[in-house]
Phi, psi and omega in degrees: 000321180297328180290332181280332183302313177298323179294320178295319180297324181292334184270352180287142177293156183266053188299333183271354183288132175239151180236132176225146180227148170240128184233130176250125173256115186289153172283120182255138179268083182229156182292320183234103183261132173236136177298140184284151164279142185217140175228140173231137178207164175244136184226138177288162183297334178271004178064014181270326180259121179230128176238118177284133178259314183207148175216115179252122178205169183274086182273002178262359179299146183307133175054036175072018182299333180297326179294330182301332184268358179300329180294347175287343169279070195306310184292316178297318182300315181292324183279324190216318191302314184293344179268357182271148171281128182249148359290142179295156182304108186300328182279348182276298185214000182264159177199174180285159175298158181234147176275183182303146181149184178250138184228137176250132179235137174239127188261136176280099186304319181291316182295325182269001179076018181286339179288347180273356183291124176284163177299144179157191180268135181223167171229139172263130179239146169221133181228136178227142178215142179236144171295136183055039181210206183250189181221141179214139177232131175237147176211155178210136179278154173204168183240140173242145001283154178274130178286327179215170180302134183232128177245124179255127183240135180234152177236118177283168181244338184222290185276340180238145173264227178279136179231135176224146175237129176248127178248122181242137178290000000 
């Protein structure tokens, strides 16, 4: 019986897990500043399970022109973006681009399907790209389920400042 308990625990959904992120977009000293397009997602180690957390883009551009530039978020686009029906459900994970500053995000685990994640190894990714600017991707591994609150902190070099993801059981 003791040998079965860990297997049963691994198959339980992570319904109590919550995800929160803090994202800093640095003030850049450039002649022509454009707010970045940004994507955040969680991906399993085998790259089969992908859950989008946030997508910031200009969805108000005339005739959907803002969607045309989503493919510049290259890594996100290849993993998840090109398979989505656009415009993506605005109430689920999309939002407008943001200018420099610090932003706190709290994710609705049920709405984003995060409660369906099985126990295992994952990576948190964040990618930012700007028109007439650069591109940056950061990632960090973590394990679910989390026994206690875990905060993962990353430091960007160009398009992103400090980024942290907190996973709470």
